[in-house]
Structures are given as C-alpha cells and as structure tokens.
Coordinates of C-alpha atoms in Angstrom, one line a residue:
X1 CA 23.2 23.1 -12.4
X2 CA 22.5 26.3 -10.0
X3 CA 24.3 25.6 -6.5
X4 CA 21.3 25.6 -4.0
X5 CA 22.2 26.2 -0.3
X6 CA 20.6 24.3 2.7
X7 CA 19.5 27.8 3.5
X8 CA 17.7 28.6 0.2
X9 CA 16.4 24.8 -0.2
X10 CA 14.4 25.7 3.6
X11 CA 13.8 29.4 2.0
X12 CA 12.1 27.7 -1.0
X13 CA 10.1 25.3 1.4
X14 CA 8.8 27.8 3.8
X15 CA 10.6 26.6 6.6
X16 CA 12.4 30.4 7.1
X17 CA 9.2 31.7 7.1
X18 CA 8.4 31.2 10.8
X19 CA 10.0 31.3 14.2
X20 CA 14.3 30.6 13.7
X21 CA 14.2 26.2 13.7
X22 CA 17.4 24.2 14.7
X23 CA 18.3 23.2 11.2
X24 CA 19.6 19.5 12.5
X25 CA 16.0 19.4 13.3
X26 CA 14.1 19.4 10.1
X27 CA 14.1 16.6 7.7
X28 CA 13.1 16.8 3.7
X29 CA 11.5 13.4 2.2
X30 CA 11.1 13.2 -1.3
X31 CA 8.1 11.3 -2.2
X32 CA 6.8 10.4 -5.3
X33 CA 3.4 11.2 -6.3
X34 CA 0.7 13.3 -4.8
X35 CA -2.0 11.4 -2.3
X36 CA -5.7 11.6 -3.0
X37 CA -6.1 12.5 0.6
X38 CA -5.2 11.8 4.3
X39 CA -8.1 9.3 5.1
X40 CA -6.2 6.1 5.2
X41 CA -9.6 3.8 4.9
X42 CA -10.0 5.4 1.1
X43 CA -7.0 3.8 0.0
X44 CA -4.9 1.4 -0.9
X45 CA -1.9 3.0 -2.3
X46 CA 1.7 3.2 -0.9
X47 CA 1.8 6.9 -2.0
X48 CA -1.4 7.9 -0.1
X49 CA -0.4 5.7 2.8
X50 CA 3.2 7.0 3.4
X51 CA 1.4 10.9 3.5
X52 CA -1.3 9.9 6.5
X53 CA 1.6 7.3 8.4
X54 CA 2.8 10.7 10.1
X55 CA -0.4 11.8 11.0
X56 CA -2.5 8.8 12.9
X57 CA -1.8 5.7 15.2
X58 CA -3.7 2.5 15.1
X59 CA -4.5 -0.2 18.0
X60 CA -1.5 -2.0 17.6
X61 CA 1.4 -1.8 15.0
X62 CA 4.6 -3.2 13.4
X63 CA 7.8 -3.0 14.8
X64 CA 9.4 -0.3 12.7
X65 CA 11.7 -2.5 10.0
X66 CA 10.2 -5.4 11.0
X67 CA 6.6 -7.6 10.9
X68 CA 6.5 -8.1 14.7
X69 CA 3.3 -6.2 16.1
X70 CA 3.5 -4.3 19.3
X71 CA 1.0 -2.5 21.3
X72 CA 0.0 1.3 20.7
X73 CA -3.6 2.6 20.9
X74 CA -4.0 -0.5 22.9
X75 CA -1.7 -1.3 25.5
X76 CA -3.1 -5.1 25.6
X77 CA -5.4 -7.6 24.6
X78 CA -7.2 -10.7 24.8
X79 CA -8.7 -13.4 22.6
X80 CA -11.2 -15.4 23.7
X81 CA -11.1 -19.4 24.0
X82 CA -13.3 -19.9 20.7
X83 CA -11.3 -16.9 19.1
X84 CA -14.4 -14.6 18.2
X85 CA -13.7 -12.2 20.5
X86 CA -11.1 -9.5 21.0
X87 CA -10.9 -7.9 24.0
X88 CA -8.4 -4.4 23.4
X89 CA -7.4 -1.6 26.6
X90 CA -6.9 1.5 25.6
X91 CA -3.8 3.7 26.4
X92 CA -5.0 7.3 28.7
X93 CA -3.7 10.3 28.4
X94 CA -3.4 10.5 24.2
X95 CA -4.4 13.7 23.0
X96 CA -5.5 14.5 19.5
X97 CA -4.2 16.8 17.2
X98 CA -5.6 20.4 16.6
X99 CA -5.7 23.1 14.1
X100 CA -7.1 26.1 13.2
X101 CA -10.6 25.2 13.0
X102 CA -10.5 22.6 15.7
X103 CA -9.4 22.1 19.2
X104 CA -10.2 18.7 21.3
X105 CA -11.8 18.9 24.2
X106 CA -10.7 15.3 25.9
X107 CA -8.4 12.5 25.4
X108 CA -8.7 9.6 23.3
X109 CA -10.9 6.9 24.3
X110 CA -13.3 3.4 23.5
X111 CA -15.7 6.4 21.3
X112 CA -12.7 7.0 18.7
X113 CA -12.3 3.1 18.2
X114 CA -16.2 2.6 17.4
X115 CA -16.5 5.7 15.4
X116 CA -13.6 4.7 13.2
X117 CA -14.8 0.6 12.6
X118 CA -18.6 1.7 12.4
X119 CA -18.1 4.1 10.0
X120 CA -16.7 1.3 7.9
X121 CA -18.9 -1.5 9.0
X122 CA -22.7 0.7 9.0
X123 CA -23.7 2.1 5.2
X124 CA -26.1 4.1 7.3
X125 CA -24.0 5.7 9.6
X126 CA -24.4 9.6 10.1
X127 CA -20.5 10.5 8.9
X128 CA -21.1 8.0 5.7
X129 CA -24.2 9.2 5.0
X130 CA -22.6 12.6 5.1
X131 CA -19.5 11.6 3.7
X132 CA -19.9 8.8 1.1
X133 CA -17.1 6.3 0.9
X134 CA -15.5 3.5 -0.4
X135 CA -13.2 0.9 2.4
X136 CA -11.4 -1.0 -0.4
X137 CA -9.0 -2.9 2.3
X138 CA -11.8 -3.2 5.1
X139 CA -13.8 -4.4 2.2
X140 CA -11.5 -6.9 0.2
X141 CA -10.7 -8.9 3.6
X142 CA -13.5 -9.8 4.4
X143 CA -14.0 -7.2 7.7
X144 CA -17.5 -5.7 6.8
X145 CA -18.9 -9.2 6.9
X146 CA -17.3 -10.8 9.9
X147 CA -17.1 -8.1 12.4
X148 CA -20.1 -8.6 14.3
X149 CA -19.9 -5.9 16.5
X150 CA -17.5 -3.1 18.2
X151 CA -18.6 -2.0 21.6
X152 CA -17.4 0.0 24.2
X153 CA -17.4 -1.9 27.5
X154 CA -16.1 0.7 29.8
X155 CA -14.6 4.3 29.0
X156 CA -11.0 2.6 27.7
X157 CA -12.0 -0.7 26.9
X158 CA -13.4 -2.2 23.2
X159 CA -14.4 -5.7 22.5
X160 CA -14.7 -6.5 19.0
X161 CA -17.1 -10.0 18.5
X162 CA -16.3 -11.5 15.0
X163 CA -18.6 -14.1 13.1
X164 CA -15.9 -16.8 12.2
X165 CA -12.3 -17.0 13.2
X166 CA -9.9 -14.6 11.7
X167 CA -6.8 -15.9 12.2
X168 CA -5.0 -12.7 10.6
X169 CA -6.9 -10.6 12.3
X170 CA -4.4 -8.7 14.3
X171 CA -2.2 -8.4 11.8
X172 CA -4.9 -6.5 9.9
X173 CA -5.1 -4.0 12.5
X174 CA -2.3 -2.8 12.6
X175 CA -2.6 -1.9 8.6
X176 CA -2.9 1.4 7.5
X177 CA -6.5 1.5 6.6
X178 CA -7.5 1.1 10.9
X179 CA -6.0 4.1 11.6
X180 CA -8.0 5.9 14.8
X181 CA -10.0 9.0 14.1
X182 CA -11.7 11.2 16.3
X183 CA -15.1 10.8 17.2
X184 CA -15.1 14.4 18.2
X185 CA -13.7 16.1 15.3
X186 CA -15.8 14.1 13.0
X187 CA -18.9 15.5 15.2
X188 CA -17.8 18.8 15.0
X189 CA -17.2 18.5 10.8
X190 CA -20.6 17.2 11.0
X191 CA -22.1 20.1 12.8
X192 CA -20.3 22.6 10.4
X193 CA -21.3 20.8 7.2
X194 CA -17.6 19.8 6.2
X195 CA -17.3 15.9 6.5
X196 CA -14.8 15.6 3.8
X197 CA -12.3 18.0 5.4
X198 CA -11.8 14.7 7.0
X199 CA -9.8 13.6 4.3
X200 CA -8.3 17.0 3.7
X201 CA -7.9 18.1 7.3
X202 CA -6.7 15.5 9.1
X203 CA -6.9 14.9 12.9
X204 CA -4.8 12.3 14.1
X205 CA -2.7 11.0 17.3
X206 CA 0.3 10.0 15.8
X207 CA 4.3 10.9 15.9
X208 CA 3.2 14.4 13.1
X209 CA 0.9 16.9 13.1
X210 CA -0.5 17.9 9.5
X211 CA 0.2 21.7 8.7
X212 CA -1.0 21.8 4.7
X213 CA -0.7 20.1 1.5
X214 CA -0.2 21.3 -2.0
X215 CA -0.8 19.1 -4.6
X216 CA 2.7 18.0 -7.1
X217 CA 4.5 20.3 -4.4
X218 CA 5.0 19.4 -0.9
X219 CA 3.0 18.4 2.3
X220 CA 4.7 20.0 5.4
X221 CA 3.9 18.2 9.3
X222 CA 5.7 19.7 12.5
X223 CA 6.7 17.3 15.1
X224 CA 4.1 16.5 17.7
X225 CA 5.6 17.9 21.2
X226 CA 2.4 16.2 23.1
X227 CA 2.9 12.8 21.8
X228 CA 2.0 10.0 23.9
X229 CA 5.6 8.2 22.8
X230 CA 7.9 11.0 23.2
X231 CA 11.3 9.4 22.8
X232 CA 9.6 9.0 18.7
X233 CA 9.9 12.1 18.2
X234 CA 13.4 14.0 17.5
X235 CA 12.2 16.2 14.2
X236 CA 10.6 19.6 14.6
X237 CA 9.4 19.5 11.0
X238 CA 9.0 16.9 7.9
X239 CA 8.2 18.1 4.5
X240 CA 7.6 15.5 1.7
X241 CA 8.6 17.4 -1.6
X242 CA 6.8 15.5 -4.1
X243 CA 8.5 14.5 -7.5
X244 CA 7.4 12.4 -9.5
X245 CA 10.9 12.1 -11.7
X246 CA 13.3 9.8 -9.9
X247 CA 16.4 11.6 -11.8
X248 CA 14.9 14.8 -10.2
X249 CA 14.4 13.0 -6.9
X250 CA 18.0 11.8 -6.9
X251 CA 19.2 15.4 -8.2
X252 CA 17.9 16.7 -4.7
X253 CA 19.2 14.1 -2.4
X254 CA 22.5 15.0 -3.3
X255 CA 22.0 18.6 -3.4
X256 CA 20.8 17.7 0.5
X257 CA 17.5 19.6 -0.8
X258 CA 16.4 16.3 0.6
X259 CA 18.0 13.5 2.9
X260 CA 15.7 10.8 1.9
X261 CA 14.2 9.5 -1.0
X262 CA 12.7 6.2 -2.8
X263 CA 12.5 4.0 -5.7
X264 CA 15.5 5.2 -7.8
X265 CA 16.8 3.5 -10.9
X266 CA 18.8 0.7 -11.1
X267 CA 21.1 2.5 -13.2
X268 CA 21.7 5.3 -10.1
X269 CA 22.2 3.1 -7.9
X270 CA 26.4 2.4 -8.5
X271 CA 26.9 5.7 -8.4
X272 CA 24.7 6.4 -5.3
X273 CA 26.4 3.6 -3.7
X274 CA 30.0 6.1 -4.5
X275 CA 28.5 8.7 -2.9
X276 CA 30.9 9.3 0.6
X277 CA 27.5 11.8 1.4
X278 CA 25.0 9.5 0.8
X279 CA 24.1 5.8 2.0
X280 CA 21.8 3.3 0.1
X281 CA 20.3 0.8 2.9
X282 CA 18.9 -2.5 0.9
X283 CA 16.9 -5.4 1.8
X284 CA 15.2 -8.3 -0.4
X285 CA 12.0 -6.7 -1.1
X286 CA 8.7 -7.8 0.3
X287 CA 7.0 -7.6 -3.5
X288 CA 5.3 -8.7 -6.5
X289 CA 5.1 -7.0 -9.9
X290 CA 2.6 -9.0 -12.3
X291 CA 0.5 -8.1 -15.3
X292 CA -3.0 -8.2 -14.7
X293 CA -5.7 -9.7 -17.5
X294 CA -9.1 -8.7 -16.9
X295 CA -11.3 -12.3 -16.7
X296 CA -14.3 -9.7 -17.6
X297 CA -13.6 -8.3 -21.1
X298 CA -13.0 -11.0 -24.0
X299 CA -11.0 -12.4 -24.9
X300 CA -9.1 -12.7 -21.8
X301 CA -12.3 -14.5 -20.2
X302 CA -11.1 -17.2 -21.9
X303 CA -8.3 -19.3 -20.2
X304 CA -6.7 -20.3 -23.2
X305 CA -6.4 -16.8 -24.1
X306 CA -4.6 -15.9 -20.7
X307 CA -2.6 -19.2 -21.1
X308 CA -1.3 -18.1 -24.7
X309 CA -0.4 -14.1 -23.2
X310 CA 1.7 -15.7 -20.1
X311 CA 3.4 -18.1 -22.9
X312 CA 4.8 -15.0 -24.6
X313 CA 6.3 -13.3 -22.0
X314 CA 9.7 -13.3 -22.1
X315 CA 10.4 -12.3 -18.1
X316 CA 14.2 -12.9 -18.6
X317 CA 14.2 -9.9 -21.1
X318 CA 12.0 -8.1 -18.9
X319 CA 14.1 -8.4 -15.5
X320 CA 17.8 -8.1 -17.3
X321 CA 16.2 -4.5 -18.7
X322 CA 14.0 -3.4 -16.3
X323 CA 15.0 -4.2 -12.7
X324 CA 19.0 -5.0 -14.1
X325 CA 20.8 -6.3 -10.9
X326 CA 17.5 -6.1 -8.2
X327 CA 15.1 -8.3 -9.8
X328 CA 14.9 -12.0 -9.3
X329 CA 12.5 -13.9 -11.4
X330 CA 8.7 -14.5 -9.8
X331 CA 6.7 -17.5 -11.0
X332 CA 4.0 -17.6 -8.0
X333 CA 1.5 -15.1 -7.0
X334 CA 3.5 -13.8 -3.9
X335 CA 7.2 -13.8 -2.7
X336 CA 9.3 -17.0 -1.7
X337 CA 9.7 -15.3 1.8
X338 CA 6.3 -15.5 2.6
X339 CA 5.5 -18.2 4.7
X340 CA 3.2 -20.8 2.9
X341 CA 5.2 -20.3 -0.4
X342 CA 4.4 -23.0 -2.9
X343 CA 8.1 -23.5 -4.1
X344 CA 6.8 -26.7 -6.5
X345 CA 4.9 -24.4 -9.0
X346 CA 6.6 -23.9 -12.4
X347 CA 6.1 -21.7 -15.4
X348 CA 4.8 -22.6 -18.6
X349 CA 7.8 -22.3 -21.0
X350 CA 8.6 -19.2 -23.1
X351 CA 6.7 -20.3 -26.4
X352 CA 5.8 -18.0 -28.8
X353 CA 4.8 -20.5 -31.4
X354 CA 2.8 -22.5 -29.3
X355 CA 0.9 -19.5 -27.7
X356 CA 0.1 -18.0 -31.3
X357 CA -1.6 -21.8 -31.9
X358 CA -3.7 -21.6 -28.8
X359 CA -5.0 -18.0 -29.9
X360 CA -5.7 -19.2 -33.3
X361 CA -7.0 -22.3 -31.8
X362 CA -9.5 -19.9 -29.5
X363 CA -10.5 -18.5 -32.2
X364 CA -8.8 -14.4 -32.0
X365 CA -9.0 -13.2 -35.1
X366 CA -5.3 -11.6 -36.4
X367 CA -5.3 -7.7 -35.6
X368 CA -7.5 -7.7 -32.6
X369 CA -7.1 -4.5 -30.6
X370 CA -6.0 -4.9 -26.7
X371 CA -4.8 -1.7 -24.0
X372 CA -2.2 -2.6 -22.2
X373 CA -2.2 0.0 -19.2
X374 CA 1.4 1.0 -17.6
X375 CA 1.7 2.5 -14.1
X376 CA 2.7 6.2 -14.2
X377 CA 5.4 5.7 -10.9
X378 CA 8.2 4.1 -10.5
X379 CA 7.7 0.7 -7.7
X380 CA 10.5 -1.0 -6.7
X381 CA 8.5 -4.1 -7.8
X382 CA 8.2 -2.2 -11.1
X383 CA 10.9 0.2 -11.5
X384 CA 10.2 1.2 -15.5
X385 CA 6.4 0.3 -16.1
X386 CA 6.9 1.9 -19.9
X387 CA 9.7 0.3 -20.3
X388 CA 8.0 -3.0 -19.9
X389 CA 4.8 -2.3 -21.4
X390 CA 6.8 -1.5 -24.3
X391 CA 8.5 -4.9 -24.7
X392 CA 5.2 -6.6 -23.6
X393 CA 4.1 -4.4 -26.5
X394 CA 6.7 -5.9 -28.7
X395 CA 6.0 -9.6 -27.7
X396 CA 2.2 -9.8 -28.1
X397 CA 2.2 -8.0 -31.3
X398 CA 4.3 -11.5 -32.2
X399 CA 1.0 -13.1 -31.8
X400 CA -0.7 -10.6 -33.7
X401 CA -2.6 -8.2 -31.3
X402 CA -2.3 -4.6 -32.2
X403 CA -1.6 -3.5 -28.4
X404 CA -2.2 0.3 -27.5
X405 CA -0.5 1.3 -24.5
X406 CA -2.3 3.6 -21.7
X407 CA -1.6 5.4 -19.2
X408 CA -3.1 7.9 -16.4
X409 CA -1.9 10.0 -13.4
X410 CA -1.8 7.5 -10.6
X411 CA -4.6 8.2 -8.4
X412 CA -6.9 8.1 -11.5
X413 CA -4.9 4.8 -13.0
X414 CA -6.2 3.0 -9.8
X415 CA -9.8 4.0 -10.1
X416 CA -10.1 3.1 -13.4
X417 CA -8.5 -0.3 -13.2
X418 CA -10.8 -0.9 -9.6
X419 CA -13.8 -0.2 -12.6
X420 CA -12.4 -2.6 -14.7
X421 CA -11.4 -0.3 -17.9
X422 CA -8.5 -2.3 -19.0
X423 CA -8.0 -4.9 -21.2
X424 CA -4.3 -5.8 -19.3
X425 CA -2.5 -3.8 -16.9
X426 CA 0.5 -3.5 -15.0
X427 CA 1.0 -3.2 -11.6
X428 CA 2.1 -4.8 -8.2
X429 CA 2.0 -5.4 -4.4
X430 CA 4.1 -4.9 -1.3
X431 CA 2.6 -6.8 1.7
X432 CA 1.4 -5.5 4.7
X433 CA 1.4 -7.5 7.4
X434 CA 2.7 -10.5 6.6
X435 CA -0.1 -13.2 6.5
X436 CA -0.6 -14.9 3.7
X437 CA -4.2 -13.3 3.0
X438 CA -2.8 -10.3 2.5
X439 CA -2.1 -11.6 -0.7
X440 CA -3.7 -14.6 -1.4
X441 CA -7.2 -12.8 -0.4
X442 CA -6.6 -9.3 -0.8
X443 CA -5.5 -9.5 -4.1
X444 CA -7.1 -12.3 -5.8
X445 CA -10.3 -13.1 -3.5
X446 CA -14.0 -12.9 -4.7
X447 CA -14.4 -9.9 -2.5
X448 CA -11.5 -8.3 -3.7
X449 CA -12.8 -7.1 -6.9
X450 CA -13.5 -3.6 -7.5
X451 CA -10.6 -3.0 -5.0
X452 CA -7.2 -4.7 -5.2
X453 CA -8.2 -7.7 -7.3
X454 CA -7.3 -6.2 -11.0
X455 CA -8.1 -8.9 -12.8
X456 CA -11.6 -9.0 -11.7
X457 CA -11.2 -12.4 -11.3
X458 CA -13.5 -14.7 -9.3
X459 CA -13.1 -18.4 -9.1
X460 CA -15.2 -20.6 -6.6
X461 CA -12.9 -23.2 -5.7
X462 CA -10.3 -20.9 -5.2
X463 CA -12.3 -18.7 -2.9
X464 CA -13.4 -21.3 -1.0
X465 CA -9.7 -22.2 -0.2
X466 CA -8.5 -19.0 0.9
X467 CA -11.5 -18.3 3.2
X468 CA -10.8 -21.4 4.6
X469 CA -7.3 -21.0 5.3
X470 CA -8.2 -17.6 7.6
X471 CA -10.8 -19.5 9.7
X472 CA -8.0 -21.8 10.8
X473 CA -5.8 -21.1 13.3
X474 CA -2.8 -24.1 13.0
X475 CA -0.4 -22.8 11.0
X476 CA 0.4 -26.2 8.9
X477 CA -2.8 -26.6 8.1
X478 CA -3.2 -23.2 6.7
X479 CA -0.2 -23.8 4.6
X480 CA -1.8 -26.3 3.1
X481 CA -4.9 -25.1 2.4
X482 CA -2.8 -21.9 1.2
X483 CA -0.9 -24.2 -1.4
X484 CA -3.8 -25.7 -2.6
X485 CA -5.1 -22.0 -3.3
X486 CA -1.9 -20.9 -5.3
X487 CA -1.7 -24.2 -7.2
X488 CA -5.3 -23.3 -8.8
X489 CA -4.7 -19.6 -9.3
X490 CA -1.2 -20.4 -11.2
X491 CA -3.7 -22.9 -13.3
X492 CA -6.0 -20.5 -14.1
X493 CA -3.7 -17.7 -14.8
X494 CA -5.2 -14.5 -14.2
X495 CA -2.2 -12.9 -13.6
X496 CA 1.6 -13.7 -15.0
X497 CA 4.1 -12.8 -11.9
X498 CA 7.1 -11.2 -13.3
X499 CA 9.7 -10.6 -11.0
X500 CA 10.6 -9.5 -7.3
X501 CA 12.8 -6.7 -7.0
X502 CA 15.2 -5.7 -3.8
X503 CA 14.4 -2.4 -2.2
X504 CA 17.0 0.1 -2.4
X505 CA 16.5 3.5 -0.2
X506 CA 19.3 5.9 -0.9
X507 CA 19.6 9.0 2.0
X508 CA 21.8 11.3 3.4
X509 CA 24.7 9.6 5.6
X510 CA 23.8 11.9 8.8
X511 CA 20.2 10.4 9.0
X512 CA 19.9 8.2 11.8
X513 CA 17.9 5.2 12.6
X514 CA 15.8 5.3 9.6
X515 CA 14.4 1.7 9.1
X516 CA 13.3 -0.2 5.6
X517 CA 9.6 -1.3 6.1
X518 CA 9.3 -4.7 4.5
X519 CA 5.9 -3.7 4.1
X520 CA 7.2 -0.5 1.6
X521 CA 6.2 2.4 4.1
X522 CA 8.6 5.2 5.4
X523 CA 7.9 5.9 8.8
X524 CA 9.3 8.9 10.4
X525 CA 9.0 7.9 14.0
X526 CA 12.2 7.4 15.8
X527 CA 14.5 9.1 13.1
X528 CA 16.5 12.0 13.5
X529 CA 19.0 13.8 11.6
X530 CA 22.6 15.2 12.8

C-alpha cells in the first residue's frame, strides 16, 4: 500500500486547488453510493438523503442523535383545538444559498413554504408541469390527500388545514422529503428553461452550501458563513468521497484520507475497535432488514405460498453469518424499541418439510423459476445482501424452486422494485421519525405501493387499522389499534423480518461531537474536527 499524505489526500480532492484552508477545518466523509440527485422529495433512500441533509433546512427538526423535534424554519407553532390546523411562524433573516447562476434577492419567507408543499400537493402546478415528479414519501403517508390547504397568512406566517387528524404529523415534517426550497430560484429555473437543475443545482438554507457533484467520485459543500445558526457551523469544507466497497472505505479512514465513514463489516469492526487513531461510536440500531414477496406475481399471491417461503428461512444461519455479533433476531415488522411493539407475535417454526407440503399442497409445480433480488450496498440492517441471498438461494432450492439471484446499481434496484419487477427481494428500513406509521404505513400501507411498500401488498382490513391509528391522538389507543395492525400483517406474511442489526460508525478519534442518528442519517451540523 502507497503512503498517502493528508497533503496529497486534499491534493487528490481539489481542496489545494483554491485559496490556502486551515486544514483542522475540512472534513472527508466516506459515503457509500452515489445519489440520484439533491431534491429530497424524489427520494427515499438513505444514500440520496444523507447528500441533500447538508444542503436544506425544514420547519422543524430532530434533535441531532436523538427523536426529540425542535424548532428551525419555524420558530413556533400551534395546533388548533379539533387538531386540523397547524399554525407555523417563520424565522427572519434566513438567506438562501447562491451560486454561479443564481443570486437571491430576499430572505426566506411564508412563499418558500407554499411553493415547496404545493408543488407536491397540485399535479398542475407550473414547476411540476415543468418538472414532472414522483413524492414517494409525501405520497405513501397519506399527505397529498389530507392536506387541505397551505396558505400564507401574513409575510412569515403558514397555516396548514388538514382533512382528518394526523396525529404524526409533525413528526413527518421534520423528515427529509419537507425540506424548504426556494420559490425564487425555482422562478428563475422556470424563466431560463432549467427546472430540473433543481435536482442538480441545489439551493438550500441549511448548515452547507453545494459546490459540485461527480458521480462514483465525490460531492464537495463549503461551510455556510451566513447561516442563520452559526454556532453549527465549525467546517470550511465537507467532501463525501463515494465508495461503494466498505474494505476500501475502511482503507481510507485509517489512511485519515477520510475521518468518517459508515456501514463497515462486522468482521472490521474488532480491529477498528484496536485502532488507538480511530473510534467506533455504537448504538442499537433503529432497523429492519426483511425479504420482500411480491403479493402481485404468482405464486406468491397466494398466502400459502408466502407461508411455505417464511417456513424455510433459517434466520439463525442468516444472522450468525451475516450480521455475526450486531444482529439480533426480528420476528415483527418493526423494531422492539418502537413504541406500540407487539412483543406477543411469534414465528412459524423453521420447517422445511412442512413448507415443501404446503407448496406441493398449492399446487407449484417442482422447478419453478423465482428472482431473488439482493441490494447492491451494504445497510447496517443488511450488511452482506449476497451473502444472504445466497443462503436464501440455498434454502428455497430445498423446496425445489430454481432461484436466480439479481442484482442492479442501487438507484435503479429501487425503481425497479417500486415497479414491481421482482419476484422476492431484499431490503430494509431505518425509521425516521419515530411514529409508528413510519413503518406500519409507510411501508406496508395501501398507498404505499409503488413507493416504499415492496411487496406491493394491499390488504383492507389492515389498511383500515393503520389509518385509523393516525387519526387518533391518545397514545394507548393507538397502540392498540397499531397491534391489531401487526397481528394481521405477521398473518398474512408479505414480508419475513429477519434481523435488527446495531449501528456501528467508525471515525477518526479527533472528530468531535459527531452524533448517531437513530434515524441512519449523518448530519454535519455541529461537528468539527481538531
């Protein structure tokens, strides 16, 4: 191995390409996979909403490392008596990012906040007729039905009237996909005949300032000296080198060619823990890997079917060689730490035998071909996707399915799965916010499919519960009604949970005050380096 310098890792990054920087000043992330773009209300994915967190504020938002939410955007807010309307002030004096092309002309205000939820809410709004896109979050929780309206009241002052009680509703706010844009910039890409450089180009308020992107490379930000929070702010510059290989990833951390990182291998993680250079901070994770069967393609619209797969699975295998010492076993459709958590449900024993005589018994004829699609990244709720596909491979062929595994860059995995190309698929969830619809409806809801609900799965009677359960505002009773919910989704089985991981974050030992998200982001805000 060639002994890289702090000084050539910043040559090789661009950083010595412009005025001298105060090295203790700079700090290299290394991410792992390339965003589709900067336009947080696109997407869904941990990968594209770590590269726009830098970049944008939102109304209100977590406490960093915790679930609390504070005020940002807004400074306060009220909720009416019969909870259907929201009532948000606006903070002065927050300027927008410029760059080359564009250069604000006034300070945030109420027009930002309707621009941003009409755009999302109107399919005949100017910028979406312009710009045609998809709101997969906005979309699978319900939003574009039961926000009513957004209107501006006075210069700095939203209310927001909703057609039934939300009772996670602030907590959704302060997601990634409600990020503020500008009004103004959006009118001037409009003008010029370049709405997508929204997505490119971005223009937010937050902590970073977006300099340029290079696709598998590196997206470079510079610290925002007019930020409304200043204290937040104690980098000149962040780069995220993108890498997809954890082994590489880890390679750089300890050549301090970058001082954080993400997701490596349980087998790193002893030695990373050695390191006197490095420190590996660790929390129970926030997760949920499952496998995913499509209800739409046969055989797996057959429960028995879905029943006899889920039988097979032999999760101890799975977690002793795939997560090792960070995986604990899942059996419901979201972690024991969420509040609601049914801890009565139980798995179906680990029968073979009996799930080859349910096939046979549903009449799948020996030989029947089935993909079997494994994520391209490394989660921590799924830290070696081939790994497991390949034993999953191994176990099903038991029953006598000839299973080809598939696989896609990340980004296009996503889109095809939303589509519903698969047969069975791999993947997982980090919540967001906390609330119990952020998985129970998010992932699994009616309105959910063609966005985060991969098994295209839509069951009346469980719908009913979970839209129930966000129109009530008692905390017990939404328990209950939340129970209920995961009761009839572990019946119907149209996922198999397989295991909960912890989250390890390994970086250098002279970072300071960087904070684990339990909701999987790395936020930038409020660290600095020494």
């Amino acid at each position: 191995m060639r002994p890289t310098t702090l000084c050539s890792t910043l040559f090789a990054l661009g950083l010595l390409s412009h005025a001298p920087l105060t090295l203790a000043n700079n700090l290299v992330f290394c991410s792992e996979g390339s965003p589709a773009g900067f336009d947080t209300a696109q997407y869904t994915s941990a990968t594209d909403n770590d590269a726009a967190e830098p970049i944008y504020n939102r109304l209100v938002e977590f406490e960093r490392g915790g679930t609390a939410v504070h005020p940002a955007l807004a400074t306060d807010w009220q909720v009416s008596d019969d909870g259907l309307r929201y009532t948000f002030h606006l903070r002065p004096g927050v300027k927008f990012h410029a760059n080359k092309g564009f250069q604000p002309t006034r300070d945030f205000n109420a027009d930002d906040v309707l621009f941003t939820f009409n755009r999302m809410l109107d399919k005949q709004h100017p910028f979406r007729q312009a710009y045609p896109t998809e709101f997969p979050y906005f979309i699978s929780m319900g939003l574009d039905k039961n926000i009513a309206k957004a209107e501006k009241t006075a210069p700095l002052t939203v209310v927001f009237t909703l057609n039934k009680v939300d009772a996670a509703f602030i907590q959704n706010l302060a997601m990634a996909f409600a990020a503020i844009l500008s009004a103004e910039y959006a009118e001037h890409l409009l003008a010029e005949g370049r709405p997508s450089d929204i997505n490119q180009k971005p223009i937010g308020t937050g902590p970073f300032v977006f300099q340029r992107y290079q696709k598998d490379a590196q997206i470079r930000y510079k610290g925002n000296k007019d930020y409304w929070a200043p204290d937040q702010v104690k980098l000149d510059n962040l780069v995220f080198s993108i890498n997809i290989d954890p082994s590489v990833r880890i390679q750089k951390l300890r050549r301090n060619e970058c001082q954080v990182t993400l997701h490596p291998r349980p087998a790193d993680l002893p030695a990373l823990r050695q390191d006197g250079k490095l420190q590996v901070l660790q929390q129970p994770g926030f997760n949920l890997g499952y496998i995913a069967y499509n209800t739409q393609h046969p055989p797996f619209d057959r429960l028995e079917v879905r029943q006899a797969m889920d039988m097979a699975v032999n999760k101890q295998a799975i977690i002793q060689a795939v997560y090792q010492e960070a995986g604990q076993l899942a059996v419901n459709a979201m972690p024991p730490t969420q509040w609601s958590y049914d801890d009565s449900l139980k798995d179906a024993p680990f029968d073979p035998q009996k799930a080859k005589a349910l096939l046979k018994q549903a009449g799948v004829k020996e030989g029947t071909e089935i993909t079997l699609w494994a994520m391209p990244v490394q989660r921590p709720y799924n830290p070696n996707a081939k790994l497991m596909a390949e034993m999953l491979q191994a176990d099903w062929s038991k029953l006598g399915f000839k299973v080809r595994i598939v696989s896609y860059e990340w980004g296009e995995y996503l889109k095809r799965m939303k589509s519903g190309e698969h047969d069975i698929a791999l993947i997982g969830w980090t919540g967001d916010n906390g609330d119990p619809d952020n998985w129970l409806g998010t992932l699994y809801n009616c309105d959910a499919i063609g966005s985060n609900n991969y098994s295209l799965w839509c069951d009346p009677q469980y719908d009913a519960l979970v839209k129930q359960a966000k129109q009530v505002t008692d905390r017990e009773q939404r328990s209950a009604l939340y129970q209920q919910a995961q009761q009839r989704l572990k019946q119907q089985v149209p996922i198999t949970p397989v295991a909960h991981s912890t989250v390890n974050q390994p970086l250098s030992s002279n970072v300071n005050d960087f904070k684990v998200s339990p909701f999987g982001r790395n936020v930038f805000s409020g660290v600095s380096i020494d």
